[in-house]
Short mmCIF file of C-alpha atoms and ligand atoms in Angstrom, two decimals:
data_model
loop_
_atom_site.label_atom_id
_atom_site.label_comp_id
_atom_site.label_asym_id
_atom_site.label_seq_id
_atom_site.Cartn_x
_atom_site.Cartn_y
_atom_site.Cartn_z
CA UNK A 639 10.37 9.24 -3.42
CA UNK A 640 7.06 7.87 -4.70
CA UNK A 641 4.24 9.60 -2.85
CA UNK A 642 0.49 9.00 -3.00
CA UNK A 643 -1.67 11.90 -1.85
CA UNK A 644 -5.28 10.83 -1.29
CA UNK A 645 -7.31 14.03 -1.61
CA UNK A 646 -6.91 16.91 -4.04
CA UNK A 647 -8.25 19.77 -1.94
CA UNK A 648 -6.47 22.48 0.05
CA UNK A 649 -4.20 20.11 1.96
CA UNK A 650 -3.63 17.40 -0.66
CA UNK A 651 -2.99 20.04 -3.30
CA UNK A 652 -0.52 22.01 -1.17
CA UNK A 653 1.48 18.99 -0.01
CA UNK A 654 1.46 17.18 -3.34
CA UNK A 655 2.42 20.24 -5.38
CA UNK A 656 5.11 21.11 -2.84
CA UNK A 657 6.75 17.69 -3.00
CA UNK A 658 6.40 17.47 -6.79
CA UNK A 659 8.24 20.80 -7.02
CA UNK A 660 11.05 19.21 -4.97
CA UNK A 661 11.39 16.43 -7.53
CA UNK A 662 9.34 13.63 -5.92
CA UNK A 663 6.93 11.49 -7.94
CA UNK A 664 3.47 12.41 -6.72
CA UNK A 665 0.28 10.53 -7.54
CA UNK A 666 -2.91 12.23 -6.44
CA UNK A 667 -5.64 9.75 -5.55
CA UNK A 668 -9.09 11.00 -6.45
CA UNK A 669 -12.56 9.55 -6.86
CA UNK A 670 -12.63 11.48 -10.16
CA UNK A 671 -9.04 11.74 -11.44
CA UNK A 672 -10.14 13.15 -14.80
CA UNK A 673 -12.13 16.06 -13.35
CA UNK A 674 -11.42 19.65 -14.28
CA UNK A 675 -10.46 20.39 -10.66
CA UNK A 676 -7.81 17.66 -10.75
CA UNK A 677 -6.56 18.75 -14.17
CA UNK A 678 -6.13 22.30 -12.83
CA UNK A 679 -4.18 20.96 -9.85
CA UNK A 680 -1.93 18.90 -12.11
CA UNK A 681 -1.20 21.95 -14.24
CA UNK A 682 -0.02 23.73 -11.08
CA UNK A 683 1.90 20.77 -9.69
CA UNK A 684 3.93 20.24 -12.86
CA UNK A 685 5.49 17.27 -14.61
CA UNK A 686 6.25 15.18 -11.51
CA UNK A 687 2.58 14.83 -10.62
CA UNK A 688 -0.18 12.68 -12.04
CA UNK A 689 -3.62 11.57 -10.92
CA UNK A 690 -5.19 8.15 -10.51
CA UNK A 691 -7.96 6.41 -8.64
CA UNK A 692 -7.57 6.11 -4.87
CA UNK A 693 -6.74 2.40 -5.26
CA UNK A 694 -4.13 2.94 -7.99
CA UNK A 695 -2.49 5.82 -6.15
CA UNK A 696 -2.29 4.00 -2.81
CA UNK A 697 -0.86 0.82 -4.31
CA UNK A 698 1.83 2.72 -6.22
CA UNK A 699 3.65 4.31 -3.28
CA UNK A 700 5.12 3.43 0.10
CA UNK A 701 4.38 6.91 1.49
CA UNK A 702 0.64 7.56 1.47
CA UNK A 703 -0.91 10.82 2.63
CA UNK A 704 -4.52 10.91 3.80
CA UNK A 705 -5.95 14.38 3.13
CA UNK A 706 -9.72 13.97 2.98
CA UNK A 707 -12.49 14.91 5.41
CA UNK A 708 -12.99 12.89 8.60
CA UNK A 709 -16.38 11.61 7.47
CA UNK A 710 -14.80 10.04 4.36
CA UNK A 711 -12.13 8.02 6.18
CA UNK A 712 -13.82 4.63 6.11
CA UNK A 713 -14.71 4.97 2.42
CA UNK A 714 -11.26 6.24 1.38
CA UNK A 715 -9.36 3.59 3.33
CA UNK A 716 -11.60 0.88 1.92
CA UNK A 717 -10.88 2.20 -1.58
CA UNK A 718 -7.14 2.42 -0.84
CA UNK A 719 -6.92 -1.31 -0.11
CA UNK A 720 -4.06 -3.01 1.72
CA UNK A 721 -1.75 -0.45 3.34
CA UNK A 722 0.22 -2.98 5.38
CA UNK A 723 3.83 -1.82 5.74
CA UNK A 724 3.23 1.55 4.13
CA UNK A 725 3.82 4.88 5.85
CA UNK A 726 0.38 6.45 6.25
CA UNK A 727 0.39 10.17 6.99
CA UNK A 728 -2.83 11.24 8.68
CA UNK A 729 -3.51 14.97 8.15
CA UNK A 730 -7.14 14.68 9.18
CA UNK A 731 -8.84 16.51 11.98
CA UNK A 732 -11.87 14.56 13.21
CA UNK A 733 -14.18 17.54 13.10
CA UNK A 734 -17.87 16.93 13.80
CA UNK A 735 -20.69 17.41 11.32
CA UNK A 736 -21.56 20.90 12.58
CA UNK A 737 -17.89 22.00 12.48
CA UNK A 738 -18.14 23.11 16.11
CA UNK A 739 -15.76 20.62 17.71
CA UNK A 740 -14.19 17.19 17.51
CA UNK A 741 -16.02 13.92 17.01
CA UNK A 742 -13.91 12.03 19.52
CA UNK A 743 -11.12 12.52 21.98
CA UNK A 744 -9.82 12.14 25.55
CA UNK A 745 -9.37 8.35 25.41
CA UNK A 746 -8.81 7.92 21.67
CA UNK A 747 -8.13 9.96 18.52
CA UNK A 748 -8.83 10.05 14.83
CA UNK A 749 -5.35 8.69 14.19
CA UNK A 750 -5.87 5.69 16.44
CA UNK A 751 -9.16 4.98 14.65
CA UNK A 752 -7.35 5.24 11.30
CA UNK A 753 -4.67 2.82 12.54
CA UNK A 754 -7.44 0.33 13.38
CA UNK A 755 -8.95 0.75 9.91
CA UNK A 756 -5.59 0.29 8.14
CA UNK A 757 -3.98 -2.76 9.75
CA UNK A 758 -0.20 -2.81 9.50
CA UNK A 759 0.05 0.76 8.21
CA UNK A 760 2.76 2.83 9.88
CA UNK A 761 0.55 5.75 10.85
CA UNK A 762 2.01 9.18 11.54
CA UNK A 763 -0.22 12.07 12.53
CA UNK A 764 1.14 15.18 10.80
CA UNK A 765 0.28 18.53 9.26
CA UNK A 766 -3.07 18.73 11.13
CA UNK A 767 -1.98 21.74 13.23
CA UNK A 768 -0.83 23.86 10.27
CA UNK A 769 -2.99 25.58 7.68
CA UNK A 770 -2.90 24.75 4.00
CA UNK A 771 -1.51 28.28 3.43
CA UNK A 772 1.39 27.44 5.74
CA UNK A 773 1.99 24.15 3.90
CA UNK A 774 2.37 26.21 0.73
CA UNK A 775 4.72 28.68 2.40
CA UNK A 776 6.03 27.87 5.88
CA UNK A 777 8.10 31.04 6.30
CA UNK A 778 6.97 33.76 8.71
CA UNK A 779 9.66 36.35 8.35
CA UNK A 780 12.82 34.82 9.81
CA UNK A 781 10.82 32.02 11.48
CA UNK A 782 9.62 28.69 10.13
CA UNK A 783 6.24 27.43 11.30
CA UNK A 784 6.29 24.47 13.64
CA UNK A 785 4.49 21.28 12.65
CA UNK A 786 3.93 18.69 15.35
CA UNK A 787 3.74 15.01 14.48
CA UNK A 788 3.39 11.75 16.36
CA UNK A 789 3.45 8.03 15.69
CA UNK A 790 4.64 4.67 16.96
CA UNK A 791 7.09 3.87 14.12
CA UNK A 792 10.38 5.76 14.54
CA UNK A 793 11.55 5.16 10.96
CA UNK A 794 8.23 6.38 9.56
CA UNK A 795 8.48 9.50 11.73
CA UNK A 796 12.04 10.15 10.55
CA UNK A 797 10.88 9.94 6.91
CA UNK A 798 7.99 12.28 7.63
CA UNK A 799 10.34 14.71 9.36
CA UNK A 800 12.54 14.86 6.26
CA UNK A 801 9.53 15.39 4.00
CA UNK A 802 8.15 18.17 6.21
CA UNK A 803 11.53 19.92 6.32
CA UNK A 804 11.60 19.88 2.52
CA UNK A 805 8.48 22.07 2.64
CA UNK A 806 10.24 24.51 4.96
CA UNK A 807 8.40 23.46 8.11
CA UNK A 808 10.19 23.03 11.42
CA UNK A 809 8.87 19.63 12.41
CA UNK A 810 8.61 18.56 16.07
CA UNK A 811 8.30 14.94 17.21
CA UNK A 812 5.50 14.97 19.80
CA UNK A 813 5.79 11.30 20.74
CA UNK A 814 3.73 8.17 20.16
CA UNK A 815 0.48 7.91 18.23
CA UNK A 816 -1.60 8.44 21.36
CA UNK A 817 -0.32 12.03 21.34
CA UNK A 818 -2.82 12.55 18.50
CA UNK A 819 -5.36 12.82 21.35
CA UNK A 820 -3.73 16.19 22.09
CA UNK A 821 -2.66 17.27 18.59
CA UNK A 822 -6.25 17.05 17.34
CA UNK A 823 -7.62 19.43 20.04
CA UNK A 824 -4.60 21.68 19.39
CA UNK A 825 -5.66 21.84 15.76
CA UNK A 826 -9.22 22.68 16.83
CA UNK A 827 -7.79 25.52 18.90
CA UNK A 828 -5.95 26.74 15.80
CA UNK A 829 -9.07 26.40 13.63
CA UNK A 830 -11.14 28.46 16.10
CA UNK A 831 -8.40 31.08 16.23
CA UNK A 832 -8.14 31.23 12.45
CA UNK A 833 -11.91 31.21 11.90
CA UNK A 834 -13.98 32.50 14.78
CA UNK A 835 -11.29 34.86 16.10
CA UNK A 836 -10.55 35.92 12.50
CA UNK A 837 -6.77 35.40 12.46
CA UNK A 838 -7.09 33.63 9.09
CA UNK A 839 -4.86 30.91 7.68
CA UNK A 840 -1.69 32.98 7.51
CA UNK A 841 -0.73 32.40 11.12
CA UNK A 842 1.08 29.44 12.62
CA UNK A 843 2.04 27.89 15.95
CA UNK A 844 5.63 28.37 17.14
CA UNK A 845 7.32 26.74 20.10
CA UNK A 846 10.05 28.78 21.77
CA UNK A 847 13.07 27.41 23.61
CA UNK A 848 15.87 28.92 25.68
N1 NAP B 904 -7.64 23.18 5.20
C1 NAP B 904 -6.66 23.22 6.10
O1 NAP B 904 -6.01 24.27 6.28
C2 NAP B 904 -6.31 21.98 6.87
C3 NAP B 904 -5.15 21.99 7.65
C4 NAP B 904 -4.76 20.84 8.31
C5 NAP B 904 -5.53 19.69 8.22
N2 NAP B 904 -6.68 19.72 7.49
C6 NAP B 904 -7.46 18.45 7.37
O2 NAP B 904 -7.13 17.90 6.09
C7 NAP B 904 -8.25 17.25 5.52
C8 NAP B 904 -8.53 17.84 4.14
O3 NAP B 904 -8.85 19.21 4.27
P1 NAP B 904 -8.96 20.13 2.99
O4 NAP B 904 -9.07 21.54 3.50
O5 NAP B 904 -7.90 19.79 2.01
O6 NAP B 904 -10.38 19.67 2.42
P2 NAP B 904 -10.97 19.96 0.97
O7 NAP B 904 -10.30 21.11 0.33
O8 NAP B 904 -12.44 19.97 1.14
O9 NAP B 904 -10.55 18.64 0.13
C9 NAP B 904 -11.06 17.40 0.50
C10 NAP B 904 -10.61 16.35 -0.51
O10 NAP B 904 -11.13 15.10 -0.08
C11 NAP B 904 -11.80 14.47 -1.16
N3 NAP B 904 -12.91 13.66 -0.67
C12 NAP B 904 -13.96 14.05 0.08
N4 NAP B 904 -14.76 13.00 0.35
C13 NAP B 904 -14.20 11.93 -0.29
C14 NAP B 904 -14.56 10.56 -0.41
N5 NAP B 904 -15.65 10.08 0.19
N6 NAP B 904 -13.77 9.75 -1.14
C15 NAP B 904 -12.66 10.25 -1.75
N7 NAP B 904 -12.24 11.54 -1.65
C16 NAP B 904 -13.02 12.36 -0.93
C17 NAP B 904 -12.31 15.63 -2.01
O11 NAP B 904 -12.54 15.13 -3.30
P3 NAP B 904 -13.48 15.86 -4.36
O12 NAP B 904 -12.65 16.96 -4.94
O13 NAP B 904 -13.79 14.75 -5.32
O14 NAP B 904 -14.68 16.35 -3.61
C18 NAP B 904 -11.14 16.60 -1.92
O15 NAP B 904 -10.14 16.24 -2.85
C19 NAP B 904 -9.41 17.43 6.50
O16 NAP B 904 -9.57 16.26 7.23
C20 NAP B 904 -8.96 18.58 7.39
O17 NAP B 904 -9.46 18.45 8.72
C21 NAP B 904 -7.09 20.82 6.81
#
Protein backbone atom coordinates (compact mmCIF):
# COMPACT_ATOMS: atom_id res chain seq x y z
CA UNK A 1 0.00 0.00 0.00
CA UNK A 2 1.09 3.59 -0.62
CA UNK A 3 1.22 5.40 2.71
CA UNK A 4 1.91 9.06 3.47
CA UNK A 5 3.08 9.79 7.01
CA UNK A 6 2.93 13.51 7.80
CA UNK A 7 5.41 14.01 10.64
CA UNK A 8 8.82 12.47 11.16
CA UNK A 9 9.00 12.46 14.95
CA UNK A 10 8.44 9.68 17.49
CA UNK A 11 5.07 8.59 16.12
CA UNK A 12 5.58 9.24 12.40
CA UNK A 13 8.98 7.58 12.53
CA UNK A 14 7.73 4.49 14.38
CA UNK A 15 4.68 3.93 12.18
CA UNK A 16 6.38 4.75 8.89
CA UNK A 17 9.45 2.61 9.58
CA UNK A 18 7.23 -0.23 10.80
CA UNK A 19 5.12 -0.27 7.65
CA UNK A 20 8.14 0.18 5.36
CA UNK A 21 9.67 -2.89 7.02
CA UNK A 22 6.49 -4.79 6.11
CA UNK A 23 6.96 -3.90 2.44
CA UNK A 24 4.65 -0.89 2.07
CA UNK A 25 5.70 2.22 0.14
CA UNK A 26 6.04 4.96 2.73
CA UNK A 27 6.46 8.66 1.97
CA UNK A 28 7.26 10.82 4.96
CA UNK A 29 5.86 14.33 4.62
CA UNK A 30 8.09 16.95 6.19
CA UNK A 31 8.47 20.71 6.08
CA UNK A 32 12.19 20.00 5.55
CA UNK A 33 12.50 16.64 3.74
CA UNK A 34 16.23 17.09 3.16
CA UNK A 35 17.12 17.65 6.82
CA UNK A 36 19.64 15.51 8.64
CA UNK A 37 16.90 14.29 10.99
CA UNK A 38 14.85 13.04 8.05
CA UNK A 39 17.90 11.48 6.38
CA UNK A 40 18.63 9.58 9.61
CA UNK A 41 15.04 8.35 9.73
CA UNK A 42 15.20 7.19 6.11
CA UNK A 43 18.39 5.27 6.82
CA UNK A 44 16.52 3.42 9.59
CA UNK A 45 13.34 2.91 7.59
CA UNK A 46 15.11 1.32 4.63
CA UNK A 47 14.55 1.17 0.89
CA UNK A 48 10.73 1.32 0.94
CA UNK A 49 10.71 4.79 2.49
CA UNK A 50 11.36 8.22 1.03
CA UNK A 51 10.68 11.80 2.06
CA UNK A 52 8.87 14.65 0.36
CA UNK A 53 7.09 17.87 1.15
CA UNK A 54 3.81 17.60 3.04
CA UNK A 55 1.90 18.41 -0.18
CA UNK A 56 3.77 15.85 -2.31
CA UNK A 57 3.45 13.14 0.31
CA UNK A 58 -0.27 13.68 0.91
CA UNK A 59 -1.13 13.73 -2.79
CA UNK A 60 0.79 10.52 -3.46
CA UNK A 61 -1.16 8.16 -1.19
CA UNK A 62 -4.71 7.16 -0.33
CA UNK A 63 -3.77 6.36 3.27
CA UNK A 64 -2.50 9.47 5.02
CA UNK A 65 -1.29 9.50 8.63
CA UNK A 66 -1.32 12.73 10.62
CA UNK A 67 1.45 12.57 13.25
CA UNK A 68 2.25 16.17 14.15
CA UNK A 69 1.48 18.26 17.23
CA UNK A 70 -2.07 19.52 17.82
CA UNK A 71 -1.04 23.16 17.39
CA UNK A 72 0.24 22.42 13.85
CA UNK A 73 -2.96 20.82 12.55
CA UNK A 74 -4.33 23.78 10.62
CA UNK A 75 -0.96 24.48 8.98
CA UNK A 76 -0.27 20.83 8.11
CA UNK A 77 -3.74 20.20 6.68
CA UNK A 78 -3.53 23.39 4.64
CA UNK A 79 -0.17 22.22 3.28
CA UNK A 80 -1.55 18.72 2.59
CA UNK A 81 -4.20 20.08 0.23
CA UNK A 82 -7.29 18.19 -0.91
CA UNK A 83 -7.76 14.99 1.12
CA UNK A 84 -11.25 14.25 -0.19
CA UNK A 85 -11.79 10.47 -0.37
CA UNK A 86 -8.52 9.62 1.34
CA UNK A 87 -8.25 7.67 4.58
CA UNK A 88 -6.88 10.13 7.14
CA UNK A 89 -5.47 8.54 10.29
CA UNK A 90 -5.48 11.00 13.17
CA UNK A 91 -2.87 10.06 15.81
CA UNK A 92 -2.97 13.46 17.45
CA UNK A 93 -3.82 14.21 21.04
CA UNK A 94 -5.15 17.77 21.39
CA UNK A 95 -2.88 18.61 24.29
CA UNK A 96 -2.89 22.20 25.52
CA UNK A 97 0.05 24.59 25.37
CA UNK A 98 1.13 23.90 28.96
CA UNK A 99 0.93 20.10 28.44
CA UNK A 100 -1.34 19.83 31.49
CA UNK A 101 -4.55 18.70 29.80
CA UNK A 102 -6.62 18.72 26.65
CA UNK A 103 -7.55 21.76 24.60
CA UNK A 104 -11.10 20.61 23.98
CA UNK A 105 -13.49 17.84 24.85
CA UNK A 106 -16.89 16.78 26.23
CA UNK A 107 -18.93 17.97 23.24
CA UNK A 108 -16.30 17.68 20.51
CA UNK A 109 -12.81 16.24 19.90
CA UNK A 110 -9.62 16.88 18.02
CA UNK A 111 -10.68 14.30 15.45
CA UNK A 112 -13.99 16.01 14.78
CA UNK A 113 -12.15 19.31 14.33
CA UNK A 114 -9.74 17.60 11.91
CA UNK A 115 -12.70 16.17 9.96
CA UNK A 116 -14.06 19.71 9.60
CA UNK A 117 -10.67 20.95 8.37
CA UNK A 118 -10.31 18.11 5.83
CA UNK A 119 -13.65 17.92 4.01
CA UNK A 120 -14.38 14.51 2.52
CA UNK A 121 -11.47 12.80 4.27
CA UNK A 122 -12.34 9.45 5.84
CA UNK A 123 -11.01 10.22 9.30
CA UNK A 124 -10.06 7.44 11.70
CA UNK A 125 -8.75 8.24 15.17
CA UNK A 126 -6.01 5.73 15.93
CA UNK A 127 -2.74 5.12 17.75
CA UNK A 128 -3.33 8.04 20.16
CA UNK A 129 -3.66 5.77 23.22
CA UNK A 130 -0.40 3.86 22.62
CA UNK A 131 3.13 5.14 23.08
CA UNK A 132 5.63 5.44 20.25
CA UNK A 133 7.66 2.71 22.01
CA UNK A 134 4.65 0.40 21.77
CA UNK A 135 4.20 1.26 18.08
CA UNK A 136 7.78 0.08 17.57
CA UNK A 137 7.21 -3.11 19.55
CA UNK A 138 3.65 -4.00 20.57
CA UNK A 139 4.54 -7.21 22.41
CA UNK A 140 4.33 -7.35 26.21
CA UNK A 141 5.38 -10.88 26.96
CA UNK A 142 2.61 -13.11 25.62
CA UNK A 143 0.23 -10.14 25.27
CA UNK A 144 -0.19 -7.64 22.45
CA UNK A 145 -1.00 -4.06 23.39
CA UNK A 146 -4.50 -2.89 22.60
CA UNK A 147 -4.99 0.10 20.32
CA UNK A 148 -8.44 1.67 20.23
CA UNK A 149 -9.69 3.39 17.09
CA UNK A 150 -12.89 5.06 15.96
CA UNK A 151 -14.37 6.58 12.83
CA UNK A 152 -17.51 6.89 10.73
CA UNK A 153 -16.24 5.04 7.62
CA UNK A 154 -16.35 1.26 8.11
CA UNK A 155 -14.07 0.49 5.15
CA UNK A 156 -11.48 3.00 6.35
CA UNK A 157 -11.59 1.44 9.82
CA UNK A 158 -11.15 -2.05 8.37
CA UNK A 159 -8.05 -0.87 6.46
CA UNK A 160 -6.67 0.76 9.59
CA UNK A 161 -7.31 -2.41 11.57
CA UNK A 162 -5.27 -4.44 9.08
CA UNK A 163 -2.44 -1.91 9.16
CA UNK A 164 -2.38 -1.85 12.98
CA UNK A 165 -2.34 -5.65 13.15
CA UNK A 166 0.69 -5.65 10.84
CA UNK A 167 2.53 -3.75 13.58
CA UNK A 168 1.55 -6.39 16.13
CA UNK A 169 -1.11 -4.31 17.86
CA UNK A 170 -4.43 -5.80 18.90
CA UNK A 171 -6.76 -3.18 17.47
CA UNK A 172 -10.21 -2.53 18.95
CA UNK A 173 -13.02 -0.75 17.09
CA UNK A 174 -14.42 1.75 19.61
CA UNK A 175 -17.23 3.03 17.40
CA UNK A 176 -17.97 6.21 15.48
CA UNK A 177 -15.77 9.30 15.26
CA UNK A 178 -17.50 10.93 18.23
CA UNK A 179 -15.85 8.26 20.39
CA UNK A 180 -12.68 10.33 19.95
CA UNK A 181 -14.21 12.50 22.71
CA UNK A 182 -13.37 9.60 25.04
CA UNK A 183 -10.23 8.21 23.38
CA UNK A 184 -8.48 11.57 23.72
CA UNK A 185 -9.03 11.79 27.51
CA UNK A 186 -8.02 8.11 27.73
CA UNK A 187 -4.75 9.04 26.06
CA UNK A 188 -4.30 11.91 28.53
CA UNK A 189 -4.77 9.39 31.34
CA UNK A 190 -2.06 7.25 29.76
CA UNK A 191 0.26 10.25 29.29
CA UNK A 192 -0.12 11.23 32.96
CA UNK A 193 0.54 7.64 34.01
CA UNK A 194 3.60 7.38 31.79
CA UNK A 195 4.94 10.82 32.74
CA UNK A 196 3.81 12.12 36.11
CA UNK A 197 3.38 8.68 37.68
CA UNK A 198 6.68 7.60 36.06
CA UNK A 199 5.52 4.38 34.35
CA UNK A 200 7.35 5.46 31.18
CA UNK A 201 6.47 4.59 27.60
CA UNK A 202 6.97 0.85 27.92
CA UNK A 203 3.52 0.18 29.30
CA UNK A 204 0.27 -0.23 27.42
CA UNK A 205 -3.48 -0.49 27.93
CA UNK A 206 -5.04 -3.96 27.75
CA UNK A 207 -8.72 -4.84 27.73
CA UNK A 208 -9.62 -8.20 29.27
CA UNK A 209 -12.58 -10.38 28.32
CA UNK A 210 -14.09 -13.58 29.69
N1 LIG B 1 4.96 10.39 21.46
C1 LIG B 1 4.02 9.47 21.68
O1 LIG B 1 4.28 8.44 22.33
C2 LIG B 1 2.64 9.67 21.12
C3 LIG B 1 1.74 8.60 21.19
C4 LIG B 1 0.49 8.73 20.61
C5 LIG B 1 0.12 9.91 19.98
N2 LIG B 1 1.01 10.95 19.96
C6 LIG B 1 0.60 12.19 19.24
O2 LIG B 1 1.26 12.13 17.96
C7 LIG B 1 1.64 13.43 17.54
C8 LIG B 1 3.13 13.45 17.25
O3 LIG B 1 3.84 13.16 18.44
P1 LIG B 1 5.40 12.89 18.38
O4 LIG B 1 5.78 12.40 19.74
O5 LIG B 1 5.75 12.08 17.19
O6 LIG B 1 5.95 14.38 18.20
P2 LIG B 1 7.42 14.81 17.75
O7 LIG B 1 8.40 13.72 17.98
O8 LIG B 1 7.64 16.14 18.36
O9 LIG B 1 7.28 15.00 16.15
C9 LIG B 1 6.43 15.97 15.64
C10 LIG B 1 6.57 16.01 14.13
O10 LIG B 1 5.67 17.01 13.64
C11 LIG B 1 6.36 17.89 12.78
N3 LIG B 1 5.80 19.23 12.86
C12 LIG B 1 5.65 20.02 13.95
N4 LIG B 1 5.07 21.18 13.62
C13 LIG B 1 4.86 21.12 12.27
C14 LIG B 1 4.31 22.03 11.33
N5 LIG B 1 3.82 23.22 11.71
N6 LIG B 1 4.27 21.66 10.03
C15 LIG B 1 4.76 20.45 9.65
N7 LIG B 1 5.28 19.53 10.50
C16 LIG B 1 5.33 19.88 11.80
C17 LIG B 1 7.80 17.88 13.29
O11 LIG B 1 8.62 18.31 12.24
P3 LIG B 1 10.10 18.87 12.47
O12 LIG B 1 10.96 17.66 12.64
O13 LIG B 1 10.34 19.63 11.20
O14 LIG B 1 10.05 19.74 13.69
C18 LIG B 1 7.97 16.41 13.65
O15 LIG B 1 8.28 15.66 12.49
C19 LIG B 1 1.22 14.39 18.65
O16 LIG B 1 0.04 15.02 18.29
C20 LIG B 1 1.02 13.50 19.86
O17 LIG B 1 0.00 13.99 20.72
C21 LIG B 1 2.25 10.86 20.51
